[in-house]
Each structure stands twice: as structure tokens, then as C-alpha cells.
mmCIF file of N, CA and C in Angstrom:
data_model
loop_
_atom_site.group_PDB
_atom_site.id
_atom_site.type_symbol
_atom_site.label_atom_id
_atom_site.label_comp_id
_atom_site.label_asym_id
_atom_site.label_seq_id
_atom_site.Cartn_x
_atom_site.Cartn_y
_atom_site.Cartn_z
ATOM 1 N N UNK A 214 0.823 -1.209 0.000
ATOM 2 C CA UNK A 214 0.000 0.000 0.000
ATOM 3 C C UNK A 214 0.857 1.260 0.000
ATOM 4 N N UNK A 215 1.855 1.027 0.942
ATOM 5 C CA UNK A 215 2.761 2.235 0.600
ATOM 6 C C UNK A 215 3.500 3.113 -0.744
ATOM 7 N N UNK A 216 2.851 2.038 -1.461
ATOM 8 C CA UNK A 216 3.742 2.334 -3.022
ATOM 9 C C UNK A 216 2.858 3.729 -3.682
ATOM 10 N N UNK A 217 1.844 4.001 -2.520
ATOM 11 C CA UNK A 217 1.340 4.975 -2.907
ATOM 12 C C UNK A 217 1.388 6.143 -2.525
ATOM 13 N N UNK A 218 1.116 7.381 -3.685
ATOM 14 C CA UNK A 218 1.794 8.773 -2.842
ATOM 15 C C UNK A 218 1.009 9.729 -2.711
ATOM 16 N N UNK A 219 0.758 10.115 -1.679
ATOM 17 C CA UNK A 219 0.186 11.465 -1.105
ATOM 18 C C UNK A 219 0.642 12.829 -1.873
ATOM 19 N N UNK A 220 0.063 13.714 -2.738
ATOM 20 C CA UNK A 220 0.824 14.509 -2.923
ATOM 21 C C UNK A 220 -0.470 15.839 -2.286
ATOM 22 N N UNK A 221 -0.297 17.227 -1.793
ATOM 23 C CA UNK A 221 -0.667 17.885 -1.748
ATOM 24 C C UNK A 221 -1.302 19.488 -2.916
ATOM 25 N N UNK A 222 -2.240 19.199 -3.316
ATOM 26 C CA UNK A 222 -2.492 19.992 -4.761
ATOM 27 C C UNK A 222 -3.188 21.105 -3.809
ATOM 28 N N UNK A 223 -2.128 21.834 -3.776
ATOM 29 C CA UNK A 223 -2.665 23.586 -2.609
ATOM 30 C C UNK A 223 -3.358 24.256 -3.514
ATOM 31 N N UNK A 224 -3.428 24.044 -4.703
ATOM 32 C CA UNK A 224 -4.286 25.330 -5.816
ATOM 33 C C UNK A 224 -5.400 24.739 -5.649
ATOM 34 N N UNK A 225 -6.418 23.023 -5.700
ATOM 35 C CA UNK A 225 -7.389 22.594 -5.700
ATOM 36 C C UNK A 225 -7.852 22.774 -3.925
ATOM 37 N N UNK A 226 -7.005 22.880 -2.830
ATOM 38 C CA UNK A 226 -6.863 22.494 -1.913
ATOM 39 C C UNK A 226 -7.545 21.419 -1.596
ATOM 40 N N UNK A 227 -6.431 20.443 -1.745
ATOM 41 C CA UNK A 227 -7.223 18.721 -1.839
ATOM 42 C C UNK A 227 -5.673 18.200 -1.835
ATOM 43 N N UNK A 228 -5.937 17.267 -0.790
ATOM 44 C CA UNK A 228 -4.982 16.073 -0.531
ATOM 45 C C UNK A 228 -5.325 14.577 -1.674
ATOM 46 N N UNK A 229 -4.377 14.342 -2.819
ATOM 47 C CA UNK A 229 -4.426 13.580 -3.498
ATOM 48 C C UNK A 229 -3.716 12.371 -3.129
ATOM 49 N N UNK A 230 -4.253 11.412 -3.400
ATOM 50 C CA UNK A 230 -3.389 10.135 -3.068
ATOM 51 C C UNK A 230 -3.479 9.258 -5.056
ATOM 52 N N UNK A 231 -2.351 9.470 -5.683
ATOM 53 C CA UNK A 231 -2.191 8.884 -6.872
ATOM 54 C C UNK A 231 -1.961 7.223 -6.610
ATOM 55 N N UNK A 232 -3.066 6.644 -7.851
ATOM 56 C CA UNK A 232 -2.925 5.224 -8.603
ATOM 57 C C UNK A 232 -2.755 4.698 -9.964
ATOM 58 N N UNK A 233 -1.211 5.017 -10.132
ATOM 59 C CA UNK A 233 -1.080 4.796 -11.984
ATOM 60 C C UNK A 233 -1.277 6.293 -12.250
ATOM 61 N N UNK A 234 -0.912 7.652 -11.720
ATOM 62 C CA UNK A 234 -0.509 8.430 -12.194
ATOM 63 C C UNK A 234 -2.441 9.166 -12.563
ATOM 64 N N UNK A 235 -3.083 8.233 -11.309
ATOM 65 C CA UNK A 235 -4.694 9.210 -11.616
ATOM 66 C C UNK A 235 -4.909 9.219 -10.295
ATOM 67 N N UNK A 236 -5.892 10.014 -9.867
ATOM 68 C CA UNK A 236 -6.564 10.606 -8.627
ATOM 69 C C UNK A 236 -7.212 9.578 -8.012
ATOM 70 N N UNK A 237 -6.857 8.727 -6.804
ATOM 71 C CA UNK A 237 -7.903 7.284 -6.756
ATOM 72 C C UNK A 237 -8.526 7.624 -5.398
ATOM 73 N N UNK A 238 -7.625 8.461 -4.826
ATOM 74 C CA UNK A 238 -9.276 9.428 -3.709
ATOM 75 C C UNK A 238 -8.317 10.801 -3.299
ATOM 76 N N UNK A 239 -9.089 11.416 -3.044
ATOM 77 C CA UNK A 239 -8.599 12.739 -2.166
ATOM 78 C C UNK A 239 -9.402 13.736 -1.270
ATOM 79 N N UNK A 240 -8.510 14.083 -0.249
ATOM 80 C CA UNK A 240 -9.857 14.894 0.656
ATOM 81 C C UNK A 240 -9.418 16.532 0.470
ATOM 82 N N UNK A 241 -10.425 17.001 0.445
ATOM 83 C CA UNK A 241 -10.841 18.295 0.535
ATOM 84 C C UNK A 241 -10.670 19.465 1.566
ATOM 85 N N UNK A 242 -9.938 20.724 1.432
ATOM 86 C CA UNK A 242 -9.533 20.912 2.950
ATOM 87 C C UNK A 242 -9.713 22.435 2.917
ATOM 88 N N UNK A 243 -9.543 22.931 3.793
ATOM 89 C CA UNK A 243 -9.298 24.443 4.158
ATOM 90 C C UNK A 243 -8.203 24.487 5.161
ATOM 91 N N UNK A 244 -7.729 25.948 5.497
ATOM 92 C CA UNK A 244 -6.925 26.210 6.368
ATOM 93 C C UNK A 244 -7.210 27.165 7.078
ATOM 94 N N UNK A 245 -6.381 27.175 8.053
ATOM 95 C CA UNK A 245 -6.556 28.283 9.239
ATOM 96 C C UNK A 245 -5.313 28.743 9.663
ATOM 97 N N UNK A 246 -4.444 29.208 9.305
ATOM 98 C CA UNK A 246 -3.001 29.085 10.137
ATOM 99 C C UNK A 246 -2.864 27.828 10.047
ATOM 100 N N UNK A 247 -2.046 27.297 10.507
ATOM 101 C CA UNK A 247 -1.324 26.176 10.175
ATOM 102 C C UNK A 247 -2.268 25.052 10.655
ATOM 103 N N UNK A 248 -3.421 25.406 11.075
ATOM 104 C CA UNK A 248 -4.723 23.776 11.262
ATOM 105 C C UNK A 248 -5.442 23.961 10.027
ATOM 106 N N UNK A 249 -5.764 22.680 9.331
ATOM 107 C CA UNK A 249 -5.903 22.115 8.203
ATOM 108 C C UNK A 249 -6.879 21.120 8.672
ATOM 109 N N UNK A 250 -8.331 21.697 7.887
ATOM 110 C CA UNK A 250 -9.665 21.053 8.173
ATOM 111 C C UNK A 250 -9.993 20.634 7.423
ATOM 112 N N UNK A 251 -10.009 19.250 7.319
ATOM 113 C CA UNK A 251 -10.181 18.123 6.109
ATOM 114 C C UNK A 251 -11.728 18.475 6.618
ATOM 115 N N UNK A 252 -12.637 18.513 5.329
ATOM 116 C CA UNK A 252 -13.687 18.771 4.668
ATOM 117 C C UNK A 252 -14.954 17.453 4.086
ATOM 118 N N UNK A 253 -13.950 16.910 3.376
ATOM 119 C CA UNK A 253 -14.779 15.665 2.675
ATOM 120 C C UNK A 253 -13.531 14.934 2.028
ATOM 121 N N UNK A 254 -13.778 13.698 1.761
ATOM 122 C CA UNK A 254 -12.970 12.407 1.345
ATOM 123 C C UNK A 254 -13.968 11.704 0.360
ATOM 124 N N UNK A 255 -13.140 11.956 -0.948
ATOM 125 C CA UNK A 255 -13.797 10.617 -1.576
ATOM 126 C C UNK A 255 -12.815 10.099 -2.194
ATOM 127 N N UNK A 256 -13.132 8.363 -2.660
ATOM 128 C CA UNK A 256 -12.306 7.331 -3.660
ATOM 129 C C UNK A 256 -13.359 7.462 -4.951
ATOM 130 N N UNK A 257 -12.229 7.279 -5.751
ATOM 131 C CA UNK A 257 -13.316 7.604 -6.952
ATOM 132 C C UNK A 257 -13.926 5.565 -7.055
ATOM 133 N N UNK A 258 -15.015 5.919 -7.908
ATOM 134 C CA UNK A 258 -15.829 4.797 -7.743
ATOM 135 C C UNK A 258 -15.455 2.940 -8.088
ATOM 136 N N UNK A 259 -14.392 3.716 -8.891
ATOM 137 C CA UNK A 259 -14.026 2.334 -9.457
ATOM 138 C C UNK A 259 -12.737 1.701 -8.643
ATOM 139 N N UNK A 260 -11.957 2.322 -7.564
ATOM 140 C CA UNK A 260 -10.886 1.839 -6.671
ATOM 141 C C UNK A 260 -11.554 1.586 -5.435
ATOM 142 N N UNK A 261 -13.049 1.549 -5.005
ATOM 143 C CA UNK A 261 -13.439 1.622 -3.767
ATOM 144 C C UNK A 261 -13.095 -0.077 -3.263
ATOM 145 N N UNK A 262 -12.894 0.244 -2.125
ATOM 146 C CA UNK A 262 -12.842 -1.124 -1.222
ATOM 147 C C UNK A 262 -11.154 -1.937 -1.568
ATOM 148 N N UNK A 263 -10.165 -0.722 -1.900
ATOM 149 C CA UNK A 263 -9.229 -1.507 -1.976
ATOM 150 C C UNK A 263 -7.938 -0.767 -0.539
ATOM 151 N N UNK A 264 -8.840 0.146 0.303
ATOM 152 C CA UNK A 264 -8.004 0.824 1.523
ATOM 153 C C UNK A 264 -7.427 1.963 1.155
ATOM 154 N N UNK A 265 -7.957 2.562 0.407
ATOM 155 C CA UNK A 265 -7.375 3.924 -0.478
ATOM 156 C C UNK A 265 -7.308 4.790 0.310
ATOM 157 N N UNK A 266 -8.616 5.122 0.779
ATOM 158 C CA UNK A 266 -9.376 6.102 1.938
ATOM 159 C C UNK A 266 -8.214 6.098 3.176
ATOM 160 N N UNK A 267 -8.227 5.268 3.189
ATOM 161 C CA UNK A 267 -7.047 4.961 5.056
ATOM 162 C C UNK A 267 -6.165 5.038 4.490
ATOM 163 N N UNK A 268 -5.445 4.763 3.237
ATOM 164 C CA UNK A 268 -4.043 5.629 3.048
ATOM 165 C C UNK A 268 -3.976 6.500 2.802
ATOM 166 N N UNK A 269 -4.795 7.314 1.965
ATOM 167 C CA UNK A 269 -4.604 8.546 2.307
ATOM 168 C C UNK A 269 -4.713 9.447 3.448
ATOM 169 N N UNK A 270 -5.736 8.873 4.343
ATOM 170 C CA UNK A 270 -5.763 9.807 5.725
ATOM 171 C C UNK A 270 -4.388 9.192 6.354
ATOM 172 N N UNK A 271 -3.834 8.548 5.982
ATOM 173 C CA UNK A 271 -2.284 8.394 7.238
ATOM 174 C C UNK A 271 -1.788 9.218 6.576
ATOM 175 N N UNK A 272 -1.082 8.945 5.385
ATOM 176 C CA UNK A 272 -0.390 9.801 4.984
ATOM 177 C C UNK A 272 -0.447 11.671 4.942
ATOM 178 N N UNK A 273 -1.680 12.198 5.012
ATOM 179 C CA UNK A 273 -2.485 13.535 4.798
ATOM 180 C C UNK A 273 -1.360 13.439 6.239
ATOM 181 N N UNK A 274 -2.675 12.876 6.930
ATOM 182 C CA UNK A 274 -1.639 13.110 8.765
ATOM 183 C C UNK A 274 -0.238 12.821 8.736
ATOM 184 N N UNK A 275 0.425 12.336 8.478
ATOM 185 C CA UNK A 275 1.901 12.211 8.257
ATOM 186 C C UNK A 275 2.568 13.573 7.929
ATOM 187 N N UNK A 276 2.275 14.165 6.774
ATOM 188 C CA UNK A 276 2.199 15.770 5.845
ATOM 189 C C UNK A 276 2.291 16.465 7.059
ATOM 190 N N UNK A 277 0.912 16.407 7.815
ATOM 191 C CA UNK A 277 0.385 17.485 8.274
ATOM 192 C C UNK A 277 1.315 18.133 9.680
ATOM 193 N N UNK A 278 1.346 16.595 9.962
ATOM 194 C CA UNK A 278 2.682 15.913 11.446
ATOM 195 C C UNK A 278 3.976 16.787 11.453
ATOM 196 N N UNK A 279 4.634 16.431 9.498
ATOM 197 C CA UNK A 279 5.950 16.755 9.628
ATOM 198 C C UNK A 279 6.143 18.320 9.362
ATOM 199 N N UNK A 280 4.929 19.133 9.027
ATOM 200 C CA UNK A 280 5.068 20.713 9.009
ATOM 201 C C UNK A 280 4.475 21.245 10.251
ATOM 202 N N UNK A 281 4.134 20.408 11.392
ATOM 203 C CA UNK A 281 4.415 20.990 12.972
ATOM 204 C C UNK A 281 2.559 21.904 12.908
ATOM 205 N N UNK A 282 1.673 21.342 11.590
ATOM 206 C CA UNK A 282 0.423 22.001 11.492
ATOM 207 C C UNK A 282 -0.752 20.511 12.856
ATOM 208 N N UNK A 283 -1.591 21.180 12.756
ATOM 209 C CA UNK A 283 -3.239 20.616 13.323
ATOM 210 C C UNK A 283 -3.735 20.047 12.637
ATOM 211 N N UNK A 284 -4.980 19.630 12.341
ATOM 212 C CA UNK A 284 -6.133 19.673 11.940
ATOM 213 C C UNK A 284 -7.356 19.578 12.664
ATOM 214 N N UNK A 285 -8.354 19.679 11.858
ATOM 215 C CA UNK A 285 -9.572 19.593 12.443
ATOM 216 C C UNK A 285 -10.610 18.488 11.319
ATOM 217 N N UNK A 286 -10.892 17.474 11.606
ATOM 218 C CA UNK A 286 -11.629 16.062 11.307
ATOM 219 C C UNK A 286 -13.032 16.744 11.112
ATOM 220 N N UNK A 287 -13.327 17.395 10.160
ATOM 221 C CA UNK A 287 -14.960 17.713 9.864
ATOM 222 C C UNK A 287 -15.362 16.669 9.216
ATOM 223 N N UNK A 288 -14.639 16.024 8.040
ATOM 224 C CA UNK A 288 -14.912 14.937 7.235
ATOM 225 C C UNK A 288 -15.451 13.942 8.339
ATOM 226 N N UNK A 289 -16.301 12.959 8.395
ATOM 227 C CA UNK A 289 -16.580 11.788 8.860
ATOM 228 C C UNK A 289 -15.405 10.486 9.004
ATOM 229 N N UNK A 290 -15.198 10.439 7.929
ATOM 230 C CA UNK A 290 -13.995 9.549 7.346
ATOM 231 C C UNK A 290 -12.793 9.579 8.452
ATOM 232 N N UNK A 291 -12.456 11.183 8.295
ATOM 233 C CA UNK A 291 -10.840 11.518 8.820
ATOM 234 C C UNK A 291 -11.477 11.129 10.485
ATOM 235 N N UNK A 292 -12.493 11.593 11.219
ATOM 236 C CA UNK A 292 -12.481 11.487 12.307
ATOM 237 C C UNK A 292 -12.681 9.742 12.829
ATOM 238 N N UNK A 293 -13.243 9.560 11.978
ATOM 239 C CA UNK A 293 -13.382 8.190 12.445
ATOM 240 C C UNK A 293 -11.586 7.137 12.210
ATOM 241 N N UNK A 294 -11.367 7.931 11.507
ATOM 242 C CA UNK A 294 -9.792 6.779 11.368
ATOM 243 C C UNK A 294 -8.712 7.830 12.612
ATOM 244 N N UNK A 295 -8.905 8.642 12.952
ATOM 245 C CA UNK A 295 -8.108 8.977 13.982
ATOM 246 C C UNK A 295 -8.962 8.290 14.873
ATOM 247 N N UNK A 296 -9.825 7.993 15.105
ATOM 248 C CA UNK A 296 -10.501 7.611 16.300
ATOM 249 C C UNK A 296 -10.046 6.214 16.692
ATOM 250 N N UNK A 297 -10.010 5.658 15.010
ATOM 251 C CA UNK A 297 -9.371 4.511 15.155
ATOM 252 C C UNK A 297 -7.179 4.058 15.710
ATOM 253 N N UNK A 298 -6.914 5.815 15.446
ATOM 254 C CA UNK A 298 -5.805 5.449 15.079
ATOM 255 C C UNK A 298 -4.901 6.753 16.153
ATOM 256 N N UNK A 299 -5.111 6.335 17.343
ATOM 257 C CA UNK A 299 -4.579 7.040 18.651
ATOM 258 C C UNK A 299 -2.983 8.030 18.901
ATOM 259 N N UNK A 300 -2.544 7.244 17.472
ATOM 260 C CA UNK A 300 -1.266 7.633 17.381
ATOM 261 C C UNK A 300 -0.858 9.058 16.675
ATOM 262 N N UNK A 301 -2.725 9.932 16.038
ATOM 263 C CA UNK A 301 -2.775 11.072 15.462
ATOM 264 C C UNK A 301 -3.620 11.940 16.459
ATOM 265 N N UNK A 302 -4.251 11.264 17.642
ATOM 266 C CA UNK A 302 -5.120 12.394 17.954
ATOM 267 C C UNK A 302 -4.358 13.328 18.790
ATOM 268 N N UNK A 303 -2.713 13.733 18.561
ATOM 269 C CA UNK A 303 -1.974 14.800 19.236
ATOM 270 C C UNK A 303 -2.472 15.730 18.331
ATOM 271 N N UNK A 304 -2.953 15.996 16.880
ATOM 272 C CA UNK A 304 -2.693 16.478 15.482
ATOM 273 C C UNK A 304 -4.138 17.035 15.858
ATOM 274 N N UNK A 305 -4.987 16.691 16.551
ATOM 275 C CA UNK A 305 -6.284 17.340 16.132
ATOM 276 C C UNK A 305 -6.003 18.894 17.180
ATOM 277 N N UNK A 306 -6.975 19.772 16.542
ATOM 278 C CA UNK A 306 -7.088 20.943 16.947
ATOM 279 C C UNK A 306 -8.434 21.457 17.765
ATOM 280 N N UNK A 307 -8.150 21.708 19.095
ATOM 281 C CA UNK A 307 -9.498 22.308 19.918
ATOM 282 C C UNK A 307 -9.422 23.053 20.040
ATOM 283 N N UNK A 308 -8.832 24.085 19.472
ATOM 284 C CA UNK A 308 -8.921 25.418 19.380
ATOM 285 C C UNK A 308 -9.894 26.620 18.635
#
């Protein structure tokens, strides 16, 4: 799964995760100063059910980790996989 890459497209503001050089999900975001409020997540229809979704939210959080930013989990998706995944909820923002 790792063979896959997170890239950040700041002009769409959308976290892309590429498959074969196409868009196979990405979430949607805004900013605030350096907290970054994932919005919505989708896989496009034809890669669903292959764990796309959960690699891209590690990796987004990984990004988000190594530039010392927040976020805030509005998406359903993102909150529920930090919920699942204890090792990001330093990253969320209550502010």
C-alpha cells in the first residue's frame, strides 16, 4: 500500500493520493493558520474497497505531522480513522 503517494495539490486544496498516475481518492480541505480542516474524502468509484481512503488519511496526517500544522476532522472519514488510530489524535485541533 505504501507504493502509494500522497501529494498535496494547494491550488485545488485537496490532498491527493495517486494510482497509476490518476486521482484514486482525495480529501478536501481548508486552512486556518497552520490547522488544516479536512472537509470531505472521496475514492473515486471504481478503486473503492481496496483501503485507499485509510491511506490517504495516514499519509495527509503524516504531511500534516511533519510541518508541525493541526487539523480539524470535519470529514466523517478523517475522524473516524483517527478515532481509530490514537497515534494522530496529538494532530487534532481544539482550538
Amino acid at each position: 500500500m505504501s507504493d502509494y503517494q500522497v501529494r498535496d495539490n494547494t491550488a485545488a486544496r485537496r490532498f491527493e493520493l495517486l494510482v497509476d498516475g490518476e486521482v484514486g481518492a482525495l480529501a478536501v480541505y481548508h486552512t486556518r493558520g497552520d490547522v488544516v480542516i479536512i472537509l470531505h474524502t472521496e475514492t473515486a468509484p471504481e478503486m473503492q474497497g481496496r483501503g485507499l481512503a485509510s491511506e490517504l488519511a495516514r499519509q495527509t496526517l503524516d504531511q500534516i505531522r511533519e510541518r508541525g500544522g493541526k487539523v480539524v476532522p470535519s470529514c466523517p472519514f478523517f475522524a473516524k480513522y483517527i478515532g481509530e488510530h490514537p497515534e494522530y489524535a496529538d494532530l487534532v485541533s481544539h482550538g
